[in-house]
Amino acid sequence: KAGVTQTPRYLIKTRGQQVTLSCSPISGHRSVSWYQQTPGQGLQFLFEYFSETQRNKGNFPGRFSGRQFSNSRSEMNVSTLELGDSALYLCASSLSSVTGSSYEQYFGPGTRLTVT
Amino acid sequence: AQSVAQPEDQVNVAEGNPLTVKCTYSVSGNPYLFWYVQYPNRGLQFLLKYITGDNLVKGSYGFEAEFNKSQTSFHLKKPSALVSDSALYFCAVRDSLTGGGNKLTFGTGTQLKVEL
């Protein structure tokens, strides 16, 4: 089975611009989560989508948004980029159910976003 | 709120010696606990998880972890370390009271260095 794929792998943007990151989960996985990794804040949960609905949300400003399509692929959007948004953005997919999940998440290689 | 602590930023061990990477957690319900490893410029790789059952969990690449409810700990262990085990290790927790969902809270990570 192919793993989680993320595109693009590297991205350089200017402050004030917006960016869209893409994630394709493992086939059959309906849950997709996004995390931000920075040296200062570590790994922080952004949001999770399950069956095209946002199921959980972390403590990030509204500039961070996402969506999930019917094929479970997910996109994450950051508007009005700030220097502090420079980070590795990781996508993870998981088997899951409506009522809960004890399944592990499988991570993609990440998108390295640099904001100048 | 759930939290995870990894008290050691770095652990050094000689190849062939046993290794332990420490993790303690705090959750309001029963914990779902995970260990992940990250190699440079890569995403996170799943090692093992504790959901319920035996307190000693076996995972990938010869790693195992011991769940201790009274000490709220979930330490990662390996009987004989390899130089190739050198990487960044993350402990994570999902609170069972979260309900449906895959929100993970990660520790700050422990850099493992295995020397010849």
Short mmCIF file of N, CA and C in Angstrom, two decimals, chain A:
data_model
loop_
_atom_site.label_atom_id
_atom_site.label_comp_id
_atom_site.label_asym_id
_atom_site.label_seq_id
_atom_site.Cartn_x
_atom_site.Cartn_y
_atom_site.Cartn_z
N LYS A 1 0.83 -1.19 0.00
CA LYS A 1 0.00 0.00 0.00
C LYS A 1 0.87 1.24 0.00
N ALA A 2 0.49 2.20 -0.80
CA ALA A 2 1.23 3.45 -0.81
C ALA A 2 0.98 4.18 0.50
N GLY A 3 2.01 4.94 0.92
CA GLY A 3 1.89 5.68 2.16
C GLY A 3 1.17 7.01 1.96
N VAL A 4 1.21 7.83 2.99
CA VAL A 4 0.63 9.16 2.93
C VAL A 4 1.54 10.05 2.08
N THR A 5 0.95 10.74 1.13
CA THR A 5 1.75 11.63 0.30
C THR A 5 1.32 13.06 0.52
N GLN A 6 2.31 13.96 0.48
CA GLN A 6 2.04 15.38 0.66
C GLN A 6 2.72 16.17 -0.45
N THR A 7 2.01 17.14 -0.95
CA THR A 7 2.58 18.03 -1.97
C THR A 7 2.23 19.47 -1.66
N PRO A 8 3.14 20.39 -1.98
CA PRO A 8 4.51 20.14 -2.38
C PRO A 8 5.36 19.76 -1.17
N ARG A 9 6.58 19.36 -1.38
CA ARG A 9 7.46 19.03 -0.26
C ARG A 9 8.11 20.27 0.33
N TYR A 10 8.37 21.24 -0.51
CA TYR A 10 8.99 22.49 -0.07
C TYR A 10 8.27 23.66 -0.71
N LEU A 11 8.18 24.74 0.06
CA LEU A 11 7.44 25.90 -0.41
C LEU A 11 8.04 27.16 0.23
N ILE A 12 8.25 28.17 -0.59
CA ILE A 12 8.70 29.45 -0.07
C ILE A 12 7.67 30.50 -0.46
N LYS A 13 7.17 31.21 0.55
CA LYS A 13 6.15 32.23 0.31
C LYS A 13 6.55 33.53 0.99
N THR A 14 5.91 34.59 0.58
CA THR A 14 6.16 35.90 1.15
C THR A 14 5.08 36.23 2.16
N ARG A 15 5.45 36.95 3.18
CA ARG A 15 4.49 37.38 4.21
C ARG A 15 3.28 38.05 3.55
N GLY A 16 2.10 37.68 4.01
CA GLY A 16 0.87 38.25 3.47
C GLY A 16 0.22 37.39 2.40
N GLN A 17 0.99 36.50 1.80
CA GLN A 17 0.41 35.61 0.79
C GLN A 17 -0.39 34.49 1.46
N GLN A 18 -1.05 33.68 0.62
CA GLN A 18 -1.72 32.50 1.15
C GLN A 18 -1.12 31.27 0.51
N VAL A 19 -1.37 30.11 1.13
CA VAL A 19 -0.78 28.87 0.63
C VAL A 19 -1.76 27.72 0.84
N THR A 20 -1.71 26.77 -0.07
CA THR A 20 -2.54 25.56 0.05
C THR A 20 -1.63 24.34 -0.02
N LEU A 21 -1.78 23.48 0.97
CA LEU A 21 -1.02 22.23 1.03
C LEU A 21 -1.97 21.07 0.82
N SER A 22 -1.44 20.01 0.20
CA SER A 22 -2.29 18.88 -0.14
C SER A 22 -1.80 17.60 0.51
N CYS A 23 -2.75 16.73 0.82
CA CYS A 23 -2.43 15.46 1.47
C CYS A 23 -3.31 14.36 0.90
N SER A 24 -2.68 13.27 0.49
CA SER A 24 -3.43 12.09 0.04
C SER A 24 -3.21 10.97 1.05
N PRO A 25 -4.26 10.51 1.71
CA PRO A 25 -4.11 9.50 2.76
C PRO A 25 -3.89 8.11 2.18
N ILE A 26 -3.58 7.19 3.06
CA ILE A 26 -3.48 5.79 2.68
C ILE A 26 -4.87 5.32 2.25
N SER A 27 -4.90 4.51 1.21
CA SER A 27 -6.17 4.02 0.69
C SER A 27 -6.98 3.34 1.79
N GLY A 28 -8.24 3.76 1.92
CA GLY A 28 -9.12 3.18 2.93
C GLY A 28 -9.17 3.96 4.22
N HIS A 29 -8.25 4.88 4.41
CA HIS A 29 -8.26 5.71 5.62
C HIS A 29 -9.20 6.89 5.42
N ARG A 30 -10.10 7.09 6.36
CA ARG A 30 -11.08 8.15 6.24
C ARG A 30 -10.76 9.36 7.12
N SER A 31 -9.82 9.18 8.04
CA SER A 31 -9.45 10.28 8.93
C SER A 31 -8.13 10.88 8.48
N VAL A 32 -8.12 12.20 8.37
CA VAL A 32 -6.89 12.93 8.03
C VAL A 32 -6.70 14.03 9.06
N SER A 33 -5.51 14.06 9.65
CA SER A 33 -5.17 15.09 10.63
C SER A 33 -3.98 15.89 10.15
N TRP A 34 -3.91 17.11 10.60
CA TRP A 34 -2.80 18.00 10.25
C TRP A 34 -2.11 18.46 11.53
N TYR A 35 -0.77 18.53 11.46
CA TYR A 35 0.04 18.98 12.59
C TYR A 35 1.07 19.98 12.08
N GLN A 36 1.41 20.91 12.95
CA GLN A 36 2.48 21.86 12.66
C GLN A 36 3.67 21.51 13.56
N GLN A 37 4.86 21.45 12.98
CA GLN A 37 6.05 21.18 13.77
C GLN A 37 7.05 22.32 13.63
N THR A 38 7.39 22.93 14.75
CA THR A 38 8.39 23.99 14.78
C THR A 38 9.39 23.70 15.89
N PRO A 39 10.60 24.24 15.80
CA PRO A 39 11.59 24.01 16.87
C PRO A 39 11.12 24.56 18.21
N GLY A 40 10.40 25.65 18.18
CA GLY A 40 10.00 26.29 19.43
C GLY A 40 8.78 25.70 20.08
N GLN A 41 7.78 25.35 19.29
CA GLN A 41 6.50 24.85 19.82
C GLN A 41 6.34 23.35 19.69
N GLY A 42 7.25 22.69 18.99
CA GLY A 42 7.14 21.25 18.83
C GLY A 42 6.01 20.87 17.89
N LEU A 43 5.41 19.73 18.16
CA LEU A 43 4.32 19.22 17.32
C LEU A 43 2.99 19.67 17.90
N GLN A 44 2.22 20.40 17.09
CA GLN A 44 0.93 20.88 17.54
C GLN A 44 -0.17 20.48 16.57
N PHE A 45 -1.27 20.04 17.13
CA PHE A 45 -2.41 19.58 16.35
C PHE A 45 -3.16 20.78 15.76
N LEU A 46 -3.42 20.70 14.46
CA LEU A 46 -4.17 21.77 13.80
C LEU A 46 -5.66 21.41 13.72
N PHE A 47 -5.96 20.35 13.00
CA PHE A 47 -7.35 19.88 12.88
C PHE A 47 -7.38 18.49 12.29
N GLU A 48 -8.56 17.88 12.42
CA GLU A 48 -8.80 16.54 11.88
C GLU A 48 -10.08 16.55 11.07
N TYR A 49 -10.04 15.84 9.96
CA TYR A 49 -11.22 15.68 9.12
C TYR A 49 -11.57 14.20 9.02
N PHE A 50 -12.85 13.95 9.07
CA PHE A 50 -13.36 12.58 8.95
C PHE A 50 -14.63 12.65 8.13
N SER A 51 -14.68 11.90 7.05
CA SER A 51 -15.84 11.91 6.16
C SER A 51 -16.26 13.33 5.79
N GLU A 52 -15.29 14.10 5.38
CA GLU A 52 -15.48 15.46 4.85
C GLU A 52 -15.93 16.47 5.90
N THR A 53 -15.89 16.10 7.18
CA THR A 53 -16.30 17.00 8.24
C THR A 53 -15.14 17.22 9.21
N GLN A 54 -14.99 18.45 9.66
CA GLN A 54 -13.97 18.71 10.67
C GLN A 54 -14.43 18.14 11.99
N ARG A 55 -13.65 17.22 12.55
CA ARG A 55 -14.08 16.54 13.77
C ARG A 55 -13.39 17.10 15.01
N ASN A 56 -12.17 17.59 14.85
CA ASN A 56 -11.44 18.18 15.97
C ASN A 56 -10.67 19.38 15.47
N LYS A 57 -10.44 20.32 16.35
CA LYS A 57 -9.71 21.52 15.96
C LYS A 57 -8.77 21.90 17.09
N GLY A 58 -7.55 22.30 16.73
CA GLY A 58 -6.57 22.75 17.71
C GLY A 58 -6.69 24.24 17.93
N ASN A 59 -5.75 24.79 18.67
CA ASN A 59 -5.79 26.21 19.02
C ASN A 59 -4.99 27.07 18.06
N PHE A 60 -5.45 27.15 16.87
CA PHE A 60 -4.81 27.98 15.85
C PHE A 60 -5.79 29.03 15.38
N PRO A 61 -5.27 30.17 14.92
CA PRO A 61 -6.19 31.23 14.45
C PRO A 61 -6.94 30.80 13.19
N GLY A 62 -7.97 31.57 12.90
CA GLY A 62 -8.83 31.26 11.77
C GLY A 62 -8.15 31.33 10.42
N ARG A 63 -6.93 31.88 10.40
CA ARG A 63 -6.18 31.91 9.13
C ARG A 63 -5.86 30.50 8.63
N PHE A 64 -5.89 29.56 9.55
CA PHE A 64 -5.63 28.16 9.22
C PHE A 64 -6.96 27.46 8.99
N SER A 65 -7.11 26.88 7.84
CA SER A 65 -8.35 26.18 7.53
C SER A 65 -8.05 24.95 6.70
N GLY A 66 -9.02 24.09 6.60
CA GLY A 66 -8.81 22.87 5.84
C GLY A 66 -10.11 22.36 5.27
N ARG A 67 -9.98 21.33 4.49
CA ARG A 67 -11.16 20.64 3.99
C ARG A 67 -10.77 19.23 3.56
N GLN A 68 -11.80 18.42 3.41
CA GLN A 68 -11.57 17.05 2.97
C GLN A 68 -12.56 16.73 1.87
N PHE A 69 -12.07 16.05 0.89
CA PHE A 69 -12.89 15.71 -0.27
C PHE A 69 -13.49 14.31 -0.11
N SER A 70 -14.39 13.97 -1.03
CA SER A 70 -15.10 12.69 -0.92
C SER A 70 -14.16 11.49 -1.05
N ASN A 71 -13.00 11.69 -1.67
CA ASN A 71 -12.02 10.58 -1.79
C ASN A 71 -11.04 10.58 -0.61
N SER A 72 -11.33 11.35 0.42
CA SER A 72 -10.55 11.48 1.65
C SER A 72 -9.31 12.34 1.52
N ARG A 73 -8.97 12.75 0.33
CA ARG A 73 -7.85 13.68 0.18
C ARG A 73 -8.17 14.97 0.92
N SER A 74 -7.13 15.60 1.45
CA SER A 74 -7.37 16.80 2.26
C SER A 74 -6.44 17.93 1.81
N GLU A 75 -6.91 19.12 2.00
CA GLU A 75 -6.10 20.31 1.76
C GLU A 75 -6.11 21.17 3.01
N MET A 76 -5.02 21.87 3.19
CA MET A 76 -4.91 22.83 4.28
C MET A 76 -4.54 24.17 3.68
N ASN A 77 -5.17 25.22 4.15
CA ASN A 77 -4.93 26.56 3.63
C ASN A 77 -4.51 27.48 4.77
N VAL A 78 -3.51 28.29 4.49
CA VAL A 78 -3.13 29.32 5.44
C VAL A 78 -3.18 30.65 4.70
N SER A 79 -3.98 31.57 5.20
CA SER A 79 -4.10 32.88 4.55
C SER A 79 -3.26 33.90 5.32
N THR A 80 -2.96 34.98 4.65
CA THR A 80 -2.20 36.09 5.25
C THR A 80 -1.01 35.56 6.05
N LEU A 81 -0.11 34.95 5.36
CA LEU A 81 1.03 34.29 6.01
C LEU A 81 1.85 35.24 6.86
N GLU A 82 2.30 34.72 7.99
CA GLU A 82 3.19 35.45 8.89
C GLU A 82 4.51 34.69 8.98
N LEU A 83 5.54 35.42 9.39
CA LEU A 83 6.85 34.78 9.51
C LEU A 83 6.79 33.56 10.42
N GLY A 84 6.00 33.64 11.46
CA GLY A 84 5.87 32.56 12.43
C GLY A 84 5.19 31.33 11.91
N ASP A 85 4.64 31.40 10.70
CA ASP A 85 4.00 30.22 10.11
C ASP A 85 5.01 29.29 9.46
N SER A 86 6.26 29.72 9.40
CA SER A 86 7.31 28.86 8.85
C SER A 86 7.41 27.61 9.71
N ALA A 87 7.27 26.46 9.09
CA ALA A 87 7.20 25.21 9.85
C ALA A 87 7.18 24.04 8.90
N LEU A 88 7.27 22.85 9.50
CA LEU A 88 7.01 21.62 8.78
C LEU A 88 5.56 21.24 9.07
N TYR A 89 4.77 21.11 8.01
CA TYR A 89 3.36 20.75 8.18
C TYR A 89 3.20 19.28 7.82
N LEU A 90 2.73 18.53 8.80
CA LEU A 90 2.60 17.09 8.66
C LEU A 90 1.14 16.69 8.56
N CYS A 91 0.89 15.79 7.65
CA CYS A 91 -0.44 15.22 7.50
C CYS A 91 -0.37 13.77 7.96
N ALA A 92 -1.43 13.30 8.60
CA ALA A 92 -1.47 11.92 9.06
C ALA A 92 -2.84 11.33 8.74
N SER A 93 -2.84 10.08 8.35
CA SER A 93 -4.13 9.42 8.10
C SER A 93 -4.28 8.20 9.00
N SER A 94 -5.53 7.81 9.19
CA SER A 94 -5.81 6.72 10.12
C SER A 94 -7.12 6.06 9.77
N LEU A 95 -7.19 4.77 10.04
CA LEU A 95 -8.49 4.11 10.08
C LEU A 95 -9.23 4.70 11.26
N SER A 96 -10.50 4.85 11.14
CA SER A 96 -11.25 5.45 12.23
C SER A 96 -12.71 5.08 12.08
N SER A 97 -13.45 5.31 13.13
CA SER A 97 -14.88 5.09 13.07
C SER A 97 -15.60 6.34 13.56
N VAL A 98 -16.87 6.34 13.42
CA VAL A 98 -17.64 7.49 13.86
C VAL A 98 -17.55 7.67 15.37
N THR A 99 -17.50 6.55 16.09
CA THR A 99 -17.58 6.64 17.55
C THR A 99 -16.23 6.77 18.23
N GLY A 100 -15.17 6.51 17.56
CA GLY A 100 -13.88 6.63 18.23
C GLY A 100 -12.77 5.99 17.45
N SER A 101 -11.60 6.05 18.00
CA SER A 101 -10.47 5.51 17.26
C SER A 101 -9.34 5.13 18.20
N SER A 102 -8.91 3.89 18.13
CA SER A 102 -7.71 3.46 18.84
C SER A 102 -6.60 3.17 17.85
N TYR A 103 -6.85 3.56 16.61
CA TYR A 103 -5.88 3.26 15.57
C TYR A 103 -4.76 4.27 15.56
N GLU A 104 -3.58 3.79 15.14
CA GLU A 104 -2.45 4.70 15.01
C GLU A 104 -2.58 5.55 13.77
N GLN A 105 -1.88 6.65 13.77
CA GLN A 105 -1.84 7.53 12.61
C GLN A 105 -0.55 7.29 11.84
N TYR A 106 -0.66 7.37 10.54
CA TYR A 106 0.50 7.24 9.66
C TYR A 106 0.77 8.60 9.03
N PHE A 107 2.01 9.03 9.17
CA PHE A 107 2.37 10.38 8.76
C PHE A 107 3.01 10.41 7.38
N GLY A 108 2.75 11.51 6.67
CA GLY A 108 3.45 11.79 5.44
C GLY A 108 4.80 12.43 5.73
N PRO A 109 5.57 12.72 4.67
CA PRO A 109 6.90 13.29 4.86
C PRO A 109 6.89 14.76 5.23
N GLY A 110 5.73 15.40 5.05
CA GLY A 110 5.62 16.80 5.44
C GLY A 110 5.87 17.77 4.29
N THR A 111 5.37 18.98 4.48
CA THR A 111 5.65 20.10 3.59
C THR A 111 6.40 21.14 4.41
N ARG A 112 7.60 21.47 3.93
CA ARG A 112 8.40 22.49 4.62
C ARG A 112 8.03 23.85 4.06
N LEU A 113 7.36 24.67 4.86
CA LEU A 113 6.94 26.01 4.44
C LEU A 113 7.88 27.05 5.04
N THR A 114 8.42 27.88 4.20
CA THR A 114 9.26 28.99 4.64
C THR A 114 8.58 30.28 4.23
N VAL A 115 8.37 31.17 5.19
CA VAL A 115 7.74 32.46 4.92
C VAL A 115 8.80 33.54 5.09
N THR A 116 8.99 34.34 4.03
CA THR A 116 10.03 35.39 4.07
C THR A 116 9.40 36.78 4.06
#
